[in-house]
Structures are given as structure tokens and as C-alpha cells.
PDB file of C-alpha atoms in Angstrom:
ATOM      1  CA  UNK A   1     -68.174  13.449 -27.115  1.00 50.00           C
ATOM      2  CA  UNK A   2     -66.893  13.040 -30.766  1.00 51.00           C
ATOM      3  CA  UNK A   3     -63.320  10.978 -31.219  1.00 49.00           C
ATOM      4  CA  UNK A   4     -61.477  14.473 -32.481  1.00 50.00           C
ATOM      5  CA  UNK A   5     -62.969  16.204 -29.051  1.00 47.00           C
ATOM      6  CA  UNK A   6     -61.286  13.249 -27.249  1.00 50.00           C
ATOM      7  CA  UNK A   7     -58.156  13.764 -28.652  1.00 45.00           C
ATOM      8  CA  UNK A   8     -58.097  17.575 -28.349  1.00 43.00           C
ATOM      9  CA  UNK A   9     -58.311  16.768 -24.905  1.00 46.00           C
ATOM     10  CA  UNK A  10     -55.361  14.461 -24.721  1.00 42.00           C
ATOM     11  CA  UNK A  11     -53.500  17.557 -26.163  1.00 42.00           C
ATOM     12  CA  UNK A  12     -54.778  20.348 -23.918  1.00 38.00           C
ATOM     13  CA  UNK A  13     -53.756  17.446 -21.314  1.00 43.00           C
ATOM     14  CA  UNK A  14     -50.200  18.025 -22.308  1.00 41.00           C
ATOM     15  CA  UNK A  15     -50.393  21.767 -23.281  1.00 38.00           C
ATOM     16  CA  UNK A  16     -52.293  23.340 -20.593  1.00 33.00           C
ATOM     17  CA  UNK A  17     -50.248  22.042 -17.290  1.00 37.00           C
ATOM     18  CA  UNK A  18     -48.106  25.098 -18.135  1.00 34.00           C
ATOM     19  CA  UNK A  19     -50.722  27.450 -17.425  1.00 27.00           C
ATOM     20  CA  UNK A  20     -53.495  25.461 -15.128  1.00 27.00           C
ATOM     21  CA  UNK A  21     -53.791  22.338 -13.263  1.00 21.00           C
ATOM     22  CA  UNK A  22     -55.532  19.670 -14.957  1.00 26.00           C
ATOM     23  CA  UNK A  23     -56.554  15.847 -14.159  1.00 27.00           C
ATOM     24  CA  UNK A  24     -54.051  13.563 -14.960  1.00 37.00           C
ATOM     25  CA  UNK A  25     -56.643  10.810 -16.411  1.00 39.00           C
ATOM     26  CA  UNK A  26     -56.889  13.216 -19.579  1.00 35.00           C
ATOM     27  CA  UNK A  27     -52.936  12.722 -20.543  1.00 39.00           C
ATOM     28  CA  UNK A  28     -53.745   9.257 -20.645  1.00 45.00           C
ATOM     29  CA  UNK A  29     -56.494   8.948 -23.655  1.00 45.00           C
ATOM     30  CA  UNK A  30     -55.036   7.133 -26.606  1.00 45.00           C
ATOM     31  CA  UNK A  31     -57.575   6.973 -29.330  1.00 47.00           C
ATOM     32  CA  UNK A  32     -56.957   6.046 -32.962  1.00 50.00           C
ATOM     33  CA  UNK A  33     -57.479   9.008 -35.616  1.00 52.00           C
ATOM     34  CA  UNK A  34     -58.194   9.537 -39.178  1.00 64.00           C
ATOM     35  CA  UNK A  35     -56.229  10.917 -41.478  1.00 70.00           C
ATOM     36  CA  UNK A  36     -59.109  13.711 -41.458  1.00 70.00           C
ATOM     37  CA  UNK A  37     -59.098  14.077 -37.779  1.00 66.00           C
ATOM     38  CA  UNK A  38     -55.734  14.335 -37.635  1.00 72.00           C
ATOM     39  CA  UNK A  39     -55.434  17.254 -40.328  1.00 72.00           C
ATOM     40  CA  UNK A  40     -58.264  19.109 -38.177  1.00 67.00           C
ATOM     41  CA  UNK A  41     -56.437  18.643 -35.017  1.00 67.00           C
ATOM     42  CA  UNK A  42     -53.410  19.971 -36.378  1.00 75.00           C
ATOM     43  CA  UNK A  43     -55.174  23.132 -37.372  1.00 70.00           C
ATOM     44  CA  UNK A  44     -56.489  23.559 -33.713  1.00 67.00           C
ATOM     45  CA  UNK A  45     -53.118  22.903 -32.267  1.00 75.00           C
ATOM     46  CA  UNK A  46     -52.151  25.381 -34.848  1.00 73.00           C
ATOM     47  CA  UNK A  47     -54.707  27.859 -33.357  1.00 68.00           C
ATOM     48  CA  UNK A  48     -53.512  26.860 -29.843  1.00 70.00           C
ATOM     49  CA  UNK A  49     -49.936  27.751 -30.326  1.00 70.00           C
ATOM     50  CA  UNK A  50     -50.997  31.197 -31.520  1.00 68.00           C
ATOM     51  CA  UNK A  51     -52.821  31.618 -28.508  1.00 66.00           C
ATOM     52  CA  UNK A  52     -50.074  30.748 -26.546  1.00 70.00           C
ATOM     53  CA  UNK A  53     -47.768  33.194 -28.610  1.00 68.00           C
ATOM     54  CA  UNK A  54     -50.157  36.009 -27.579  1.00 63.00           C
ATOM     55  CA  UNK A  55     -49.912  35.093 -24.083  1.00 70.00           C
ATOM     56  CA  UNK A  56     -46.328  35.233 -24.014  1.00 69.00           C
ATOM     57  CA  UNK A  57     -46.352  38.747 -25.668  1.00 64.00           C
ATOM     58  CA  UNK A  58     -48.687  40.074 -23.728  1.00 61.00           C
ATOM     59  CA  UNK A  59     -46.762  38.714 -20.417  1.00 65.00           C
ATOM     60  CA  UNK A  60     -43.724  40.257 -21.891  1.00 65.00           C
ATOM     61  CA  UNK A  61     -44.864  43.484 -22.238  1.00 59.00           C
ATOM     62  CA  UNK A  62     -46.288  43.511 -18.549  1.00 59.00           C
ATOM     63  CA  UNK A  63     -42.880  42.691 -17.295  1.00 58.00           C
ATOM     64  CA  UNK A  64     -41.288  45.473 -19.591  1.00 56.00           C
ATOM     65  CA  UNK A  65     -43.865  47.677 -17.868  1.00 52.00           C
ATOM     66  CA  UNK A  66     -42.648  46.658 -14.245  1.00 52.00           C
ATOM     67  CA  UNK A  67     -39.516  46.725 -15.176  1.00 47.00           C
ATOM     68  CA  UNK A  68     -39.711  50.680 -16.201  1.00 41.00           C
ATOM     69  CA  UNK A  69     -42.343  51.391 -13.357  1.00 43.00           C
ATOM     70  CA  UNK A  70     -42.114  55.228 -11.291  1.00 41.00           C
ATOM     71  CA  UNK A  71     -39.532  55.329  -8.983  1.00 40.00           C
ATOM     72  CA  UNK A  72     -41.514  56.863  -6.727  1.00 41.00           C
ATOM     73  CA  UNK A  73     -42.406  53.649  -5.434  1.00 41.00           C
ATOM     74  CA  UNK A  74     -38.960  52.581  -4.664  1.00 46.00           C
ATOM     75  CA  UNK A  75     -36.534  54.748  -2.762  1.00 52.00           C
ATOM     76  CA  UNK A  76     -35.434  58.049  -3.457  1.00 53.00           C
ATOM     77  CA  UNK A  77     -32.444  59.884  -2.904  1.00 53.00           C
ATOM     78  CA  UNK A  78     -33.817  63.131  -1.031  1.00 61.00           C
ATOM     79  CA  UNK A  79     -33.408  66.673  -1.364  1.00 71.00           C
ATOM     80  CA  UNK A  80     -31.987  68.689   1.744  1.00 90.00           C
ATOM     81  CA  UNK A  81     -34.623  67.811   3.811  1.00 96.00           C
ATOM     82  CA  UNK A  82     -34.344  68.395   7.643  1.00 96.00           C
ATOM     83  CA  UNK A  83     -37.253  67.500  10.000  1.00 97.00           C
ATOM     84  CA  UNK A  84     -38.526  68.425  13.545  1.00 97.00           C
ATOM     85  CA  UNK A  85     -39.757  65.623  15.582  1.00 97.00           C
ATOM     86  CA  UNK A  86     -39.819  67.511  18.763  1.00 96.00           C
ATOM     87  CA  UNK A  87     -43.127  66.384  20.275  1.00 95.00           C
ATOM     88  CA  UNK A  88     -43.675  63.479  17.915  1.00 97.00           C
ATOM     89  CA  UNK A  89     -45.072  60.220  19.325  1.00 98.00           C
ATOM     90  CA  UNK A  90     -42.080  57.547  19.029  1.00 98.00           C
ATOM     91  CA  UNK A  91     -41.067  54.108  19.926  1.00 98.00           C
ATOM     92  CA  UNK A  92     -37.610  53.089  20.816  1.00 97.00           C
ATOM     93  CA  UNK A  93     -34.510  54.646  22.295  1.00 96.00           C
ATOM     94  CA  UNK A  94     -34.973  58.428  22.324  1.00 94.00           C
ATOM     95  CA  UNK A  95     -31.266  58.984  21.695  1.00 94.00           C
ATOM     96  CA  UNK A  96     -30.984  56.478  19.070  1.00 96.00           C
ATOM     97  CA  UNK A  97     -28.685  58.133  16.513  1.00 95.00           C
ATOM     98  CA  UNK A  98     -30.916  56.891  13.600  1.00 98.00           C
ATOM     99  CA  UNK A  99     -34.473  57.680  13.371  1.00 98.00           C
ATOM    100  CA  UNK A 100     -37.140  56.049  11.268  1.00 98.00           C
ATOM    101  CA  UNK A 101     -39.962  58.966  10.175  1.00 98.00           C
ATOM    102  CA  UNK A 102     -43.555  57.337   8.497  1.00 98.00           C
ATOM    103  CA  UNK A 103     -45.718  59.854   7.384  1.00 98.00           C
ATOM    104  CA  UNK A 104     -48.959  57.901   7.417  1.00 98.00           C
ATOM    105  CA  UNK A 105     -52.737  57.983   6.921  1.00 98.00           C
ATOM    106  CA  UNK A 106     -55.084  55.746   9.389  1.00 98.00           C
ATOM    107  CA  UNK A 107     -57.332  55.182   6.560  1.00 98.00           C
ATOM    108  CA  UNK A 108     -54.879  54.279   3.835  1.00 98.00           C
ATOM    109  CA  UNK A 109     -55.268  50.559   2.969  1.00 97.00           C
ATOM    110  CA  UNK A 110     -51.219  50.652   2.023  1.00 97.00           C
ATOM    111  CA  UNK A 111     -50.801  52.057   5.656  1.00 98.00           C
ATOM    112  CA  UNK A 112     -52.078  49.527   7.245  1.00 98.00           C
ATOM    113  CA  UNK A 113     -50.286  47.129   4.988  1.00 97.00           C
ATOM    114  CA  UNK A 114     -46.741  48.655   6.067  1.00 98.00           C
ATOM    115  CA  UNK A 115     -47.674  48.527   9.777  1.00 98.00           C
ATOM    116  CA  UNK A 116     -48.697  44.837   9.666  1.00 97.00           C
ATOM    117  CA  UNK A 117     -45.996  43.591   7.211  1.00 97.00           C
ATOM    118  CA  UNK A 118     -43.089  45.597   7.593  1.00 98.00           C
ATOM    119  CA  UNK A 119     -43.073  47.573  10.921  1.00 98.00           C
ATOM    120  CA  UNK A 120     -42.979  44.462  13.272  1.00 98.00           C
ATOM    121  CA  UNK A 121     -39.917  43.240  11.517  1.00 98.00           C
ATOM    122  CA  UNK A 122     -38.355  46.873  11.978  1.00 98.00           C
ATOM    123  CA  UNK A 123     -39.403  47.415  15.635  1.00 98.00           C
ATOM    124  CA  UNK A 124     -37.698  43.625  16.363  1.00 98.00           C
ATOM    125  CA  UNK A 125     -34.082  44.167  14.480  1.00 98.00           C
ATOM    126  CA  UNK A 126     -33.814  47.853  15.504  1.00 98.00           C
ATOM    127  CA  UNK A 127     -36.202  49.848  17.581  1.00 98.00           C
ATOM    128  CA  UNK A 128     -36.235  47.261  20.669  1.00 98.00           C
ATOM    129  CA  UNK A 129     -32.396  46.655  20.126  1.00 98.00           C
ATOM    130  CA  UNK A 130     -32.044  50.745  20.611  1.00 97.00           C
ATOM    131  CA  UNK A 131     -30.270  51.511  17.395  1.00 98.00           C
ATOM    132  CA  UNK A 132     -33.761  52.940  15.858  1.00 98.00           C
ATOM    133  CA  UNK A 133     -35.989  55.697  17.007  1.00 98.00           C
ATOM    134  CA  UNK A 134     -39.216  55.044  15.215  1.00 98.00           C
ATOM    135  CA  UNK A 135     -41.612  58.301  14.652  1.00 98.00           C
ATOM    136  CA  UNK A 136     -44.893  58.581  13.878  1.00 98.00           C
ATOM    137  CA  UNK A 137     -46.274  61.752  11.771  1.00 98.00           C
ATOM    138  CA  UNK A 138     -49.729  62.003  10.523  1.00 98.00           C
ATOM    139  CA  UNK A 139     -50.777  63.038   7.113  1.00 98.00           C
ATOM    140  CA  UNK A 140     -54.039  62.407   6.654  1.00 98.00           C
ATOM    141  CA  UNK A 141     -55.258  62.324   2.715  1.00 98.00           C
ATOM    142  CA  UNK A 142     -58.253  64.229   3.542  1.00 97.00           C
ATOM    143  CA  UNK A 143     -59.318  64.069  -0.115  1.00 96.00           C
ATOM    144  CA  UNK A 144     -59.714  60.887  -0.572  1.00 97.00           C
ATOM    145  CA  UNK A 145     -60.094  59.804   3.283  1.00 98.00           C
ATOM    146  CA  UNK A 146     -62.946  61.343   4.552  1.00 97.00           C
ATOM    147  CA  UNK A 147     -62.228  59.772   7.765  1.00 98.00           C
ATOM    148  CA  UNK A 148     -58.497  60.102   8.265  1.00 98.00           C
ATOM    149  CA  UNK A 149     -58.220  63.312   9.833  1.00 98.00           C
ATOM    150  CA  UNK A 150     -60.489  62.836  12.498  1.00 98.00           C
ATOM    151  CA  UNK A 151     -59.037  59.259  13.353  1.00 98.00           C
ATOM    152  CA  UNK A 152     -55.446  61.442  13.337  1.00 98.00           C
ATOM    153  CA  UNK A 153     -57.391  63.270  15.873  1.00 98.00           C
ATOM    154  CA  UNK A 154     -58.453  60.297  17.690  1.00 98.00           C
ATOM    155  CA  UNK A 155     -54.656  59.205  18.507  1.00 98.00           C
ATOM    156  CA  UNK A 156     -53.631  62.493  19.205  1.00 98.00           C
ATOM    157  CA  UNK A 157     -56.386  62.961  22.126  1.00 98.00           C
ATOM    158  CA  UNK A 158     -55.387  59.136  23.009  1.00 98.00           C
ATOM    159  CA  UNK A 159     -52.008  60.540  23.285  1.00 98.00           C
ATOM    160  CA  UNK A 160     -52.738  63.148  26.046  1.00 97.00           C
ATOM    161  CA  UNK A 161     -53.584  60.016  28.287  1.00 98.00           C
ATOM    162  CA  UNK A 162     -50.399  58.416  27.375  1.00 98.00           C
ATOM    163  CA  UNK A 163     -51.970  55.961  24.932  1.00 98.00           C
ATOM    164  CA  UNK A 164     -51.198  57.039  21.662  1.00 98.00           C
ATOM    165  CA  UNK A 165     -49.546  53.513  20.405  1.00 98.00           C
ATOM    166  CA  UNK A 166     -52.247  51.874  21.835  1.00 98.00           C
ATOM    167  CA  UNK A 167     -54.707  53.521  19.594  1.00 98.00           C
ATOM    168  CA  UNK A 168     -52.503  53.828  16.552  1.00 98.00           C
ATOM    169  CA  UNK A 169     -52.598  49.728  16.564  1.00 98.00           C
ATOM    170  CA  UNK A 170     -55.970  49.762  17.017  1.00 98.00           C
ATOM    171  CA  UNK A 171     -56.836  52.388  14.512  1.00 98.00           C
ATOM    172  CA  UNK A 172     -54.804  50.377  12.296  1.00 98.00           C
ATOM    173  CA  UNK A 173     -56.395  47.082  13.178  1.00 98.00           C
ATOM    174  CA  UNK A 174     -59.870  48.527  12.414  1.00 98.00           C
ATOM    175  CA  UNK A 175     -59.622  50.761   9.445  1.00 98.00           C
ATOM    176  CA  UNK A 176     -63.100  49.865   8.198  1.00 97.00           C
ATOM    177  CA  UNK A 177     -64.666  51.169  11.543  1.00 98.00           C
ATOM    178  CA  UNK A 178     -63.470  54.729  11.610  1.00 98.00           C
ATOM    179  CA  UNK A 179     -66.492  56.741  11.411  1.00 98.00           C
ATOM    180  CA  UNK A 180     -67.364  59.284  14.299  1.00 96.00           C
ATOM    181  CA  UNK A 181     -69.917  56.631  15.954  1.00 97.00           C
ATOM    182  CA  UNK A 182     -66.828  54.170  16.273  1.00 98.00           C
ATOM    183  CA  UNK A 183     -64.582  56.646  17.513  1.00 98.00           C
ATOM    184  CA  UNK A 184     -65.785  56.264  20.934  1.00 97.00           C
ATOM    185  CA  UNK A 185     -65.468  52.340  20.783  1.00 97.00           C
ATOM    186  CA  UNK A 186     -61.927  52.710  20.258  1.00 98.00           C
ATOM    187  CA  UNK A 187     -61.533  54.647  23.186  1.00 98.00           C
ATOM    188  CA  UNK A 188     -63.621  52.343  25.785  1.00 98.00           C
ATOM    189  CA  UNK A 189     -61.622  49.783  24.338  1.00 98.00           C
ATOM    190  CA  UNK A 190     -57.664  50.883  24.877  1.00 98.00           C
ATOM    191  CA  UNK A 191     -59.611  52.192  28.559  1.00 98.00           C
ATOM    192  CA  UNK A 192     -59.373  55.796  27.997  1.00 98.00           C
ATOM    193  CA  UNK A 193     -61.296  58.434  30.272  1.00 98.00           C
ATOM    194  CA  UNK A 194     -64.277  58.924  28.119  1.00 96.00           C
ATOM    195  CA  UNK A 195     -65.351  62.314  28.913  1.00 97.00           C
ATOM    196  CA  UNK A 196     -61.535  63.555  28.381  1.00 98.00           C
ATOM    197  CA  UNK A 197     -61.596  62.109  25.318  1.00 98.00           C
ATOM    198  CA  UNK A 198     -64.711  63.005  23.625  1.00 97.00           C
ATOM    199  CA  UNK A 199     -64.062  66.610  25.017  1.00 98.00           C
ATOM    200  CA  UNK A 200     -60.627  66.754  23.327  1.00 98.00           C
ATOM    201  CA  UNK A 201     -62.127  64.849  20.019  1.00 97.00           C
ATOM    202  CA  UNK A 202     -65.467  67.833  19.757  1.00 97.00           C
ATOM    203  CA  UNK A 203     -63.048  70.844  20.666  1.00 97.00           C
ATOM    204  CA  UNK A 204     -60.710  69.510  17.845  1.00 97.00           C
ATOM    205  CA  UNK A 205     -57.711  70.729  20.427  1.00 96.00           C
ATOM    206  CA  UNK A 206     -55.089  68.559  18.439  1.00 98.00           C
ATOM    207  CA  UNK A 207     -56.173  69.494  14.925  1.00 98.00           C
ATOM    208  CA  UNK A 208     -53.759  72.532  14.927  1.00 97.00           C
ATOM    209  CA  UNK A 209     -51.075  70.325  15.616  1.00 97.00           C
ATOM    210  CA  UNK A 210     -51.995  67.893  12.940  1.00 98.00           C
ATOM    211  CA  UNK A 211     -51.982  70.311  10.462  1.00 98.00           C
ATOM    212  CA  UNK A 212     -48.460  71.694  11.618  1.00 97.00           C
ATOM    213  CA  UNK A 213     -47.160  68.066  10.964  1.00 97.00           C
ATOM    214  CA  UNK A 214     -48.760  68.109   7.510  1.00 98.00           C
ATOM    215  CA  UNK A 215     -47.380  71.346   6.620  1.00 98.00           C
ATOM    216  CA  UNK A 216     -43.978  70.018   7.005  1.00 97.00           C
ATOM    217  CA  UNK A 217     -44.680  66.858   5.722  1.00 98.00           C
ATOM    218  CA  UNK A 218     -45.929  68.430   2.625  1.00 97.00           C
ATOM    219  CA  UNK A 219     -42.985  71.076   2.605  1.00 96.00           C
ATOM    220  CA  UNK A 220     -40.542  67.779   2.783  1.00 97.00           C
ATOM    221  CA  UNK A 221     -42.167  66.643  -0.719  1.00 96.00           C
ATOM    222  CA  UNK A 222     -44.368  64.330   0.972  1.00 97.00           C
ATOM    223  CA  UNK A 223     -47.703  63.797  -1.485  1.00 96.00           C
ATOM    224  CA  UNK A 224     -48.861  60.320  -0.505  1.00 97.00           C
ATOM    225  CA  UNK A 225     -48.522  57.592   2.163  1.00 98.00           C
ATOM    226  CA  UNK A 226     -46.994  55.816   3.709  1.00 98.00           C
ATOM    227  CA  UNK A 227     -43.689  57.679   2.889  1.00 98.00           C
ATOM    228  CA  UNK A 228     -40.835  56.780   5.399  1.00 98.00           C
ATOM    229  CA  UNK A 229     -37.749  58.547   6.171  1.00 98.00           C
ATOM    230  CA  UNK A 230     -34.773  57.417   7.281  1.00 98.00           C
ATOM    231  CA  UNK A 231     -32.072  59.894   9.114  1.00 97.00           C
ATOM    232  CA  UNK A 232     -29.624  61.053  11.503  1.00 97.00           C
ATOM    233  CA  UNK A 233     -29.971  63.119  14.493  1.00 95.00           C
ATOM    234  CA  UNK A 234     -27.683  65.258  16.235  1.00 86.00           C
ATOM    235  CA  UNK A 235     -27.193  64.195  19.760  1.00 86.00           C
ATOM    236  CA  UNK A 236     -29.793  66.490  22.193  1.00 87.00           C
ATOM    237  CA  UNK A 237     -31.361  67.671  19.086  1.00 92.00           C
ATOM    238  CA  UNK A 238     -34.951  67.126  17.471  1.00 96.00           C
ATOM    239  CA  UNK A 239     -33.580  67.708  14.131  1.00 96.00           C
ATOM    240  CA  UNK A 240     -33.284  64.738  11.857  1.00 97.00           C
ATOM    241  CA  UNK A 241     -31.137  65.175   8.586  1.00 96.00           C
ATOM    242  CA  UNK A 242     -32.770  63.210   6.236  1.00 97.00           C
ATOM    243  CA  UNK A 243     -30.862  60.586   4.038  1.00 97.00           C
ATOM    244  CA  UNK A 244     -33.332  58.299   2.191  1.00 97.00           C
ATOM    245  CA  UNK A 245     -36.858  58.809   1.455  1.00 97.00           C
ATOM    246  CA  UNK A 246     -39.470  55.525   0.723  1.00 98.00           C
ATOM    247  CA  UNK A 247     -42.576  55.957  -1.016  1.00 97.00           C
ATOM    248  CA  UNK A 248     -45.143  53.181  -0.606  1.00 96.00           C
ATOM    249  CA  UNK A 249     -45.766  49.931   1.439  1.00 96.00           C
ATOM    250  CA  UNK A 250     -42.265  49.074   1.285  1.00 96.00           C
ATOM    251  CA  UNK A 251     -41.075  45.282   2.134  1.00 97.00           C
ATOM    252  CA  UNK A 252     -38.691  44.550   5.238  1.00 98.00           C
ATOM    253  CA  UNK A 253     -35.787  44.560   2.899  1.00 98.00           C
ATOM    254  CA  UNK A 254     -35.895  47.913   1.538  1.00 98.00           C
ATOM    255  CA  UNK A 255     -36.624  49.512   5.078  1.00 98.00           C
ATOM    256  CA  UNK A 256     -33.606  47.641   6.603  1.00 98.00           C
ATOM    257  CA  UNK A 257     -31.151  49.013   3.585  1.00 98.00           C
ATOM    258  CA  UNK A 258     -31.916  52.405   4.251  1.00 98.00           C
ATOM    259  CA  UNK A 259     -31.331  52.016   7.935  1.00 98.00           C
ATOM    260  CA  UNK A 260     -28.080  49.779   7.792  1.00 98.00           C
ATOM    261  CA  UNK A 261     -26.751  52.250   5.511  1.00 97.00           C
ATOM    262  CA  UNK A 262     -27.692  55.389   7.928  1.00 97.00           C
ATOM    263  CA  UNK A 263     -25.875  52.998  10.742  1.00 97.00           C
ATOM    264  CA  UNK A 264     -23.194  53.098   8.959  1.00 96.00           C
ATOM    265  CA  UNK A 265     -23.026  56.773   8.295  1.00 92.00           C
ATOM    266  CA  UNK A 266     -20.669  59.097  10.297  1.00 83.00           C
ATOM    267  CA  UNK A 267     -22.979  61.170  12.842  1.00 65.00           C
ATOM    268  CA  UNK A 268     -23.798  65.056  12.218  1.00 58.00           C
TER     269      UNK A 268
END
């Protein structure tokens, strides 16, 4: 290695730690340089500075782009949306004033992330305390997820045996195993009557109910998953007046804000 290369190493040892980690021994070298080598070194430093400037410019462009991302990924003010949740699977206090409806797809990776990262805290803070009724609505994206609709049927067929949520949890925990041949194994794993389950699945007896849920979601403006709607339900009613719509795998803070606002809203 020439003296010039060694000295460049020293400069890089001072500059690059702002981007990468480098061995500290490089910063301890202090070679003596000739005038010509120093001139060449200065030219190299200017090249490095120019490269850093280009990187900073690109980072700024990315930052600006993130600041102006579409509102679809954030909370949206809903139009006049009323959902009928009669017969829908739910967790929590059945008479809770505030309802969170999640339209989801068992094959959607973002839905899986939402179930893993956000819903557990929602359940701990709001569902298990009786403040919120958490409702699940099927919205399988059949054009991009070929196994999603049958997975929705699988959960509904499990629901016939009182184990919708057990199947819900298992399907989301096994999103790469949703092929037709995988479904009986999931039924066996949660202790379903396999004959009844297979008959339900083979005859498609839950398909029409799922289509109705999908139609209602579509009419409410749902186009992707997960879509979360938070609203109020009148006493002794199955109709939910939606106050807030959140699209995408939202963090707990965003869902918390929607729920807290709903809890503070006077009843219907």
C-alpha cells in the first residue's frame, strides 16, 4: 500500500464514521506526505465531499417525498358511513359504545403485521377492559391473494364450531401455509370436528355471507387491507356510525387516538 493510499485511509477514517463504522486503528495512523501527495489528497477529499453532497441531496428528496405521501396511509375523515355488524365475529364487551371494525385479508402481509404489532395492545388497553368491541370483517383481495377467500371461509367454518378466533389467530400465524391442502391441518390443530369442517369448506356454505361483508365494505369505501373503522353504536343496535377511518398497518398510537376520540364523543 502506498503512502498516499494510507493517508486517504486516515481521511476516510475521519469522514466515514458518519455513515459507516470503521476500525478505530485507521484513525490513529499519521504518515508524512510530500507536497505532490498532499495535492492529490486534496483532490480526493473534494471528490469525497462532492459524493457526500449528492448523498445528502438524495436523502433530502426522500424526506420531502415522505412528508408528502398520500393521505391514504393515514387517518382519514370518513364520509357518512354506517356499518351493520350483526352476526360478525367480535371480541370484547358486546354492549360497548365504541366499536373497532377491521376489514382484513388472511393472506395480506400488512394485515399480519397489524395483527402482530398493533392489535395486542388494543386488546389489552381497550377490548379486555370493556371499553371497545373489536369486530373482524373479511375483505379478501382475490385478484392478488389467490388463497385469501378460501382462508376466510376456513375461519367462518371454524366459527360454526365456536372457534373463529382460534382459527383467525392460527391463519395469521401461518400466512405462508394457506393452500387448500394446508387448511385441514389448521382445523385439526385447533381441535375442530374435521368432517363438519371439511363439509362446510367443500360446499362453500359460508361464501355468500363473506360476499355480503365484502360488498358492505366496498360500499363503505374499502379498497385495500387492513382498513380500520372506529365508531359508535347505539344501544341495542347493530349499526355503527363510523367516526374515523384508518388505512394500512397503523401503529398503536394512531389507533389509540381514534379510539380515545370516539370514547370522548357523546353517544348517538
